[in-house]
Amino acid sequence: MLNTSTSRARASATLLGCTMLAGVPLAATAQTRPAANAPARQAATAPAAAQAPAIAQPAARTITSLRVEGTQRIEPETALSYTKLRQGDSYTNETLDQAIKDLYASDLFADVQIDGAATGNIVIRVRENPIINRVIFEGNKRLKEDKIGKEVRLKPRQIFTRSAVRADVARIIELYRRQGRFAATVQPKMVSLDQNRVDVIFEVSEGPKSKVRQINIIGNQVFDDGKLRAQMATKEARFYRLLSSGTSYDQDRLAYDQQKLRQFYLTEGYADFRVTSAVAELTPDRKDFIITYVVEEGPRYKFGDVTVDSDIRDFDGKKLAAGLPIKKGDWYNAKLVEDTIDNLSETAGLFGYAFSNVQPEYQRDRESLTMSINFHIGQAQRTYVERVDITGNTQTQDKVIRREVRLGEGDAFNSFQVKRSQDRVNSLGFFQDKFEIKQTPGSAADRVVLEANVEERSTGQLQLSAGFSSLERFIIQANITQNNFRGKGQTLSAGVNYSTYSKSIQLGFTEPYIFDKNIALGVDVFRRDYNAFNFIGTNRNTTYSQVSTGFQVRTGVPLTEYWQLAGRYGFSYDEVGLDQNSFYTNGKCDPLKAGRYLCDSLGNRLTSSVGYSLIFDSLNSRLRPTAGQRFVFSQDFAGLGGDVKYLRSKLDFSKFVNLGSGFIGSFVGEGGYIKSLEKSRGEGIDRIRINDRFYLGEPQFRGFDIRGVGPRVQRRYYTTDSAGKQVLITDRDQLVDDALGGTAYYLGRFEVELPLGSGAREMGLRPSIYAQFGSLFNITRPLPTAVFPTTTDANGNTVVLPLPVKDTAGNPLYSYVNAAGVLVPTTCAAGIPNGNGGCNGIVPNSPQIASQPFDEQFLGNSARPRVSVGIGVNWNSPFGPLRIDLAKALISQPGDDRKLITFNVGTQF
């Protein structure tokens, strides 16, 4: 019995005692009052109690009076309604016993007693079950209260019963077992309150997650245990699988692993393979499981005769059989049989048979160990599209989806066109992934209904962010993009980007179907302020600046299902300049400070260009493709007016392959060449200006720094070592490195995206490994910035002298201090000018230095490939997309800037 509370006092008691988890049914003990003290009272037992001794009565008795005592919330009439006892009716000991059972069965009462059985004055005394005030969970960390609360039946303001508590304990334990925690225990407790109320407390001891300690396989002869364990989703718990979810025991996964074993053996030719038993034993400490499989491999089969039998008149079984991938004499492979069925079904679909039925008919020969198969294509009618139903789109207009569907009402069904329609709708990016067009029977046998049930995703993006990039240091972005503007598939974008080295503002609009015709039209307006820089060690130094203001008009028309022609016209005004305080002398660009190659690139110019792109696209998705390929050939001609004339050609190619088991392989290649249409701009000056050239490095070419590949000029200054000998400074922090770009380049990348568990996928993690190769080259070798005079010291070593400042006549200039203490320039190496063109005196004057001596090298202008390998990961983090790469440059050329780790936070990549 539970302890009751005294007047408004609280007391705690352990509920259910020793019957906590597997407790026995509770019983109410029948009580009998002695006849000496009062009229005989019959007390019947609770449902599980033994029957009390019956009072000897020669015949049935009549209920003279009937009342209920002890009720608080429940009306006496309500209590009586659960029994068959009525005043004036006859009764026996059995009817009284049944009344007690009925009252207990109502779950309203904790105790029931009946008095007056001997006299007929029946009094039913009850004690009501308490009302639940609160349900409290303690000790639960792995399962939150809201998840447990959905499973338990006990709720506040409900009637408390012990049977309900036992049921809820079992439910909570089952929840933990689903998580692999088989050592979990639950102890229910009750806190009694006033007014017959209680708080129910479930004290949870979660215990460790039950791991799979060992997987035993008995009966395998052909394949060892390790090979078979590799096929299973369940893995043995080992320290290197700390983050794996496959080491936890899961009963459903046990059945899945049996199927995986069978699939593996069937693909290896063992058609008789079966798992005779699979037993999971919990260790005595209830922490781990030991799983044992008993298997029978059976003999290995080869394919026998493979034929195709078609009831469809248009199909020639012999021709179909000749094109099957299955050949007689090959080892039997059940997966190949399934693929063949799919291929035959797709072939039938290409000819308009939407509901073709392909059934394999097996003929097993156990003596010759061969498996002959006849693929029977059942009779089917040519099918036509009755209608296309589109549902689920609340924002997107129907026509936006329908114009991507390659089949319309009345068209002959074609499975290829259905698949193509799925890919095109997925590529819009307006709907959730894994969109499928379902095929359902129409109103007649030769009609099919295509159902496109879409689930819209958010297509608008508002990004207000600050971040840090290894490319551009601190970044502030404000971008707004709507890819499905007004539900018409239009794209509207506006953005402002600011960083240490670049600033831009741009507006864009694209109408993919102008006037509801399959012609795209778009326009972009922009202003970009870009500062180029070089490296002196880890410090960046701004070199030239480029400010571009302009617009571009774009259009595109489809040629075929996969081929598209795009055209564009662009107009921009470019201002290229240098910091006058750092690189100018007497109002002119000083090659000794900036480099002759930079001084030659200064100026303002107009660029008016027209271009086109020929595009082939069979990717199954433009967002995250897993199959298909894309080819783009582009050319831009600058010279329709303006100051710049060139022909820029570029080729891009990408191919994606689903390698199976979640692995996605890809190859991406690109290359370009710029042909100048201008006359020579002078000796040592390339006809293509520095801001129109290609550049290569981070982030396209991982393993190298930004603009770290290709032609460049490096400048090392001379210094004097401790022995007084002149040497070049080798410290990279003192190296001036200017990337010049190139007019030709190529770049290729092989990459494999690695699969992760469902948890990592939900976090947006996508790791990959890759190998890259590429090069940037083909510019005119610039003239040396300066030629320094040399001399020979006393030891016969050549000494490079500083470059002196000269007057207009080419005479070196010196400086001396006059009588007033003012530094005065002169052509006299010693003394002071005498006014007649000569010099008086022998005191040496200080030479004016135009530049300290340095060694200038032109490097990197080579088509030889650079090669790098690495591993990277994309993460859609809560604070924006992030990309981290660890890449090692295996092959480089002199002058290339390598970089091991790169990252990008807060910007799109």
CSV table of N, CA and C in Angstrom, one decimal, residues 473-557:
chain,number,residue,atom,x,y,z
A,473,ARG,N,41.3,39.3,-46.3
A,473,ARG,CA,41.3,39.8,-44.9
A,473,ARG,C,39.8,40.1,-44.5
A,474,PHE,N,39.6,41.2,-43.9
A,474,PHE,CA,38.2,41.5,-43.3
A,474,PHE,C,37.3,41.8,-44.5
A,475,ILE,N,36.1,41.2,-44.3
A,475,ILE,CA,35.1,41.4,-45.4
A,475,ILE,C,33.7,41.8,-44.8
A,476,ILE,N,33.1,42.7,-45.4
A,476,ILE,CA,31.7,43.1,-45.0
A,476,ILE,C,30.8,42.9,-46.2
A,477,GLN,N,29.7,42.2,-46.1
A,477,GLN,CA,28.9,42.0,-47.2
A,477,GLN,C,27.4,42.3,-46.9
A,478,ALA,N,26.7,42.8,-47.9
A,478,ALA,CA,25.3,43.1,-47.8
A,478,ALA,C,24.7,42.7,-49.2
A,479,ASN,N,24.1,41.5,-49.3
A,479,ASN,CA,23.6,41.0,-50.6
A,479,ASN,C,22.2,40.6,-50.4
A,480,ILE,N,21.4,40.9,-51.4
A,480,ILE,CA,20.0,40.3,-51.4
A,480,ILE,C,19.8,39.8,-52.8
A,481,THR,N,19.3,38.6,-52.8
A,481,THR,CA,19.0,37.9,-54.1
A,481,THR,C,17.7,37.1,-54.0
A,482,GLN,N,16.9,37.3,-55.0
A,482,GLN,CA,15.7,36.5,-55.1
A,482,GLN,C,15.7,35.8,-56.5
A,483,ASN,N,15.9,34.4,-56.4
A,483,ASN,CA,16.0,33.6,-57.6
A,483,ASN,C,14.7,33.2,-58.2
A,484,ASN,N,13.6,33.5,-57.5
A,484,ASN,CA,12.3,33.2,-58.0
A,484,ASN,C,11.4,34.4,-57.8
A,485,PHE,N,11.8,35.5,-58.3
A,485,PHE,CA,11.1,36.8,-58.1
A,485,PHE,C,9.7,36.8,-58.7
A,486,ARG,N,8.7,37.1,-57.8
A,486,ARG,CA,7.3,37.1,-58.1
A,486,ARG,C,6.8,35.7,-58.5
A,487,GLY,N,7.6,34.7,-58.2
A,487,GLY,CA,7.2,33.3,-58.6
A,487,GLY,C,7.2,33.0,-60.0
A,488,LYS,N,8.0,33.9,-60.8
A,488,LYS,CA,8.1,33.7,-62.2
A,488,LYS,C,9.4,33.2,-62.7
A,489,GLY,N,10.3,32.8,-61.7
A,489,GLY,CA,11.6,32.2,-62.1
A,489,GLY,C,12.6,33.3,-62.4
A,490,GLN,N,12.2,34.6,-62.2
A,490,GLN,CA,13.2,35.7,-62.5
A,490,GLN,C,14.2,35.8,-61.4
A,491,THR,N,15.3,36.3,-61.7
A,491,THR,CA,16.4,36.5,-60.7
A,491,THR,C,16.7,38.0,-60.6
A,492,LEU,N,16.6,38.5,-59.4
A,492,LEU,CA,16.9,39.9,-59.0
A,492,LEU,C,17.9,39.9,-57.9
A,493,SER,N,19.0,40.7,-58.1
A,493,SER,CA,20.0,40.7,-57.1
A,493,SER,C,20.6,42.1,-57.0
A,494,ALA,N,21.1,42.3,-55.8
A,494,ALA,CA,21.8,43.6,-55.5
A,494,ALA,C,22.8,43.3,-54.4
A,495,GLY,N,24.0,43.9,-54.5
A,495,GLY,CA,25.0,43.6,-53.5
A,495,GLY,C,26.0,44.7,-53.3
A,496,VAL,N,26.5,44.8,-52.1
A,496,VAL,CA,27.6,45.7,-51.8
A,496,VAL,C,28.6,44.9,-51.0
A,497,ASN,N,29.8,44.8,-51.5
A,497,ASN,CA,30.9,44.1,-50.8
A,497,ASN,C,32.1,45.0,-50.6
A,498,TYR,N,32.6,44.9,-49.4
A,498,TYR,CA,33.7,45.7,-49.0
A,498,TYR,C,34.8,44.9,-48.3
A,499,SER,N,36.0,45.0,-48.7
A,499,SER,CA,37.1,44.4,-48.0
A,499,SER,C,38.3,45.3,-48.1
A,500,THR,N,39.4,44.8,-47.5
A,500,THR,CA,40.6,45.6,-47.5
A,500,THR,C,41.1,45.9,-48.9
A,501,TYR,N,40.9,45.0,-49.8
A,501,TYR,CA,41.5,45.1,-51.1
A,501,TYR,C,40.5,45.2,-52.3
A,502,SER,N,39.3,45.1,-52.0
A,502,SER,CA,38.3,45.3,-53.1
A,502,SER,C,37.0,45.8,-52.5
A,503,LYS,N,36.3,46.6,-53.4
A,503,LYS,CA,35.0,47.1,-53.1
A,503,LYS,C,34.2,47.0,-54.4
A,504,SER,N,32.9,46.7,-54.2
A,504,SER,CA,32.1,46.6,-55.4
A,504,SER,C,30.6,46.8,-55.0
A,505,ILE,N,29.9,47.3,-56.0
A,505,ILE,CA,28.4,47.4,-55.9
A,505,ILE,C,27.9,46.9,-57.3
A,506,GLN,N,26.8,46.1,-57.2
A,506,GLN,CA,26.3,45.6,-58.5
A,506,GLN,C,24.8,45.3,-58.4
A,507,LEU,N,24.1,45.5,-59.5
A,507,LEU,CA,22.7,45.2,-59.6
A,507,LEU,C,22.5,44.3,-60.8
A,508,GLY,N,21.6,43.3,-60.7
A,508,GLY,CA,21.4,42.4,-61.8
A,508,GLY,C,19.9,41.9,-61.9
A,509,PHE,N,19.5,41.7,-63.1
A,509,PHE,CA,18.1,41.1,-63.3
A,509,PHE,C,18.2,40.2,-64.5
A,510,THR,N,17.5,39.0,-64.3
A,510,THR,CA,17.4,38.1,-65.4
A,510,THR,C,16.0,37.6,-65.6
A,511,GLU,N,15.5,37.6,-66.8
A,511,GLU,CA,14.2,37.0,-67.2
A,511,GLU,C,14.5,35.8,-68.0
A,512,PRO,N,14.3,34.6,-67.5
A,512,PRO,CA,14.7,33.4,-68.3
A,512,PRO,C,13.8,33.1,-69.5
A,513,TYR,N,12.5,33.6,-69.5
A,513,TYR,CA,11.6,33.4,-70.6
A,513,TYR,C,10.9,34.7,-70.9
A,514,ILE,N,11.6,35.5,-71.7
A,514,ILE,CA,11.0,36.8,-72.0
A,514,ILE,C,9.8,36.6,-73.0
A,515,PHE,N,8.7,37.3,-72.7
A,515,PHE,CA,7.5,37.2,-73.4
A,515,PHE,C,7.0,35.7,-73.6
A,516,ASP,N,7.3,34.9,-72.5
A,516,ASP,CA,7.0,33.5,-72.5
A,516,ASP,C,7.6,32.7,-73.6
A,517,LYS,N,8.7,33.2,-74.2
A,517,LYS,CA,9.4,32.5,-75.2
A,517,LYS,C,10.7,32.0,-74.5
A,518,ASN,N,11.2,30.9,-75.1
A,518,ASN,CA,12.4,30.3,-74.5
A,518,ASN,C,13.7,31.1,-74.8
A,519,ILE,N,13.7,32.4,-74.4
A,519,ILE,CA,14.8,33.3,-74.7
A,519,ILE,C,15.1,34.0,-73.3
A,520,ALA,N,16.3,33.9,-72.9
A,520,ALA,CA,16.7,34.5,-71.6
A,520,ALA,C,17.3,35.9,-71.9
A,521,LEU,N,17.0,36.9,-71.0
A,521,LEU,CA,17.5,38.2,-71.2
A,521,LEU,C,17.9,38.7,-69.8
A,522,GLY,N,19.1,39.3,-69.7
A,522,GLY,CA,19.5,39.8,-68.4
A,522,GLY,C,20.4,41.0,-68.6
A,523,VAL,N,20.5,41.8,-67.5
A,523,VAL,CA,21.4,43.0,-67.5
A,523,VAL,C,22.1,43.1,-66.1
A,524,ASP,N,23.3,43.5,-66.1
A,524,ASP,CA,24.1,43.7,-64.9
A,524,ASP,C,24.7,45.1,-65.0
A,525,VAL,N,24.7,45.8,-63.9
A,525,VAL,CA,25.3,47.1,-63.8
A,525,VAL,C,26.3,47.0,-62.6
A,526,PHE,N,27.5,47.5,-62.7
A,526,PHE,CA,28.5,47.3,-61.7
A,526,PHE,C,29.5,48.5,-61.6
A,527,ARG,N,30.1,48.5,-60.4
A,527,ARG,CA,31.3,49.3,-60.2
A,527,ARG,C,32.2,48.5,-59.3
A,528,ARG,N,33.4,48.3,-59.7
A,528,ARG,CA,34.4,47.5,-59.0
A,528,ARG,C,35.6,48.3,-58.8
A,529,ASP,N,36.1,48.3,-57.5
A,529,ASP,CA,37.3,49.0,-57.1
A,529,ASP,C,38.2,47.9,-56.6
A,530,TYR,N,39.3,47.6,-57.4
A,530,TYR,CA,40.2,46.5,-57.0
A,530,TYR,C,41.6,47.0,-56.8
A,531,ASN,N,42.2,46.6,-55.7
A,531,ASN,CA,43.6,46.9,-55.5
A,531,ASN,C,44.5,45.7,-55.6
A,532,ALA,N,45.4,45.7,-56.6
A,532,ALA,CA,46.3,44.6,-56.7
A,532,ALA,C,47.4,44.8,-55.7
A,533,PHE,N,48.1,43.7,-55.4
A,533,PHE,CA,49.1,43.8,-54.3
A,533,PHE,C,50.2,42.8,-54.6
A,534,ASN,N,51.3,43.0,-54.0
A,534,ASN,CA,52.4,42.0,-54.0
A,534,ASN,C,52.7,41.6,-52.6
A,535,PHE,N,53.6,40.7,-52.4
A,535,PHE,CA,54.0,40.2,-51.1
A,535,PHE,C,55.4,40.6,-50.8
A,536,ILE,N,55.7,41.1,-49.6
A,536,ILE,CA,57.0,41.2,-49.1
A,536,ILE,C,56.9,40.4,-47.8
A,537,GLY,N,57.3,39.1,-48.0
A,537,GLY,CA,57.1,38.1,-46.9
A,537,GLY,C,55.6,37.9,-46.7
A,538,THR,N,55.2,38.1,-45.5
A,538,THR,CA,53.7,37.9,-45.2
A,538,THR,C,53.0,39.2,-45.3
A,539,ASN,N,53.7,40.3,-45.6
A,539,ASN,CA,53.0,41.6,-45.7
A,539,ASN,C,52.6,41.9,-47.1
A,540,ARG,N,51.4,42.4,-47.2
A,540,ARG,CA,50.8,42.7,-48.6
A,540,ARG,C,51.1,44.2,-48.8
A,541,ASN,N,51.5,44.5,-50.0
A,541,ASN,CA,51.7,45.9,-50.4
A,541,ASN,C,50.9,46.2,-51.6
A,542,THR,N,50.0,47.2,-51.5
A,542,THR,CA,49.2,47.6,-52.7
A,542,THR,C,50.1,48.1,-53.8
A,543,THR,N,49.9,47.6,-55.0
A,543,THR,CA,50.6,48.0,-56.1
A,543,THR,C,49.7,48.9,-57.0
A,544,TYR,N,49.1,48.3,-58.0
A,544,TYR,CA,48.2,49.2,-58.8
A,544,TYR,C,46.8,49.0,-58.4
A,545,SER,N,46.0,50.0,-58.7
A,545,SER,CA,44.5,50.0,-58.4
A,545,SER,C,43.8,50.0,-59.8
A,546,GLN,N,42.6,49.3,-59.8
A,546,GLN,CA,41.8,49.3,-61.0
A,546,GLN,C,40.4,49.6,-60.6
A,547,VAL,N,39.8,50.6,-61.2
A,547,VAL,CA,38.4,50.9,-60.9
A,547,VAL,C,37.7,50.7,-62.2
A,548,SER,N,36.7,49.8,-62.2
A,548,SER,CA,35.9,49.5,-63.4
A,548,SER,C,34.4,49.9,-63.2
A,549,THR,N,33.9,50.6,-64.1
A,549,THR,CA,32.5,51.0,-64.1
A,549,THR,C,31.8,50.6,-65.4
A,550,GLY,N,30.7,49.9,-65.4
A,550,GLY,CA,30.1,49.5,-66.6
A,550,GLY,C,28.9,48.7,-66.5
A,551,PHE,N,28.5,48.1,-67.6
A,551,PHE,CA,27.3,47.2,-67.6
A,551,PHE,C,27.5,46.1,-68.6
A,552,GLN,N,26.6,45.1,-68.5
A,552,GLN,CA,26.6,44.0,-69.5
A,552,GLN,C,25.2,43.6,-69.7
A,553,VAL,N,24.9,43.3,-71.0
A,553,VAL,CA,23.5,42.8,-71.4
A,553,VAL,C,23.7,41.4,-71.9
A,554,ARG,N,22.9,40.4,-71.4
A,554,ARG,CA,23.1,39.0,-71.7
A,554,ARG,C,21.8,38.5,-72.3
A,555,THR,N,22.0,37.5,-73.1
A,555,THR,CA,20.8,36.8,-73.7
A,555,THR,C,21.2,35.3,-74.0
A,556,GLY,N,20.2,34.5,-74.1
A,556,GLY,CA,20.5,33.0,-74.3
A,556,GLY,C,19.3,32.4,-75.0
A,557,VAL,N,19.6,31.5,-75.9
A,557,VAL,CA,18.5,30.8,-76.6
A,557,VAL,C,18.9,29.3,-76.7
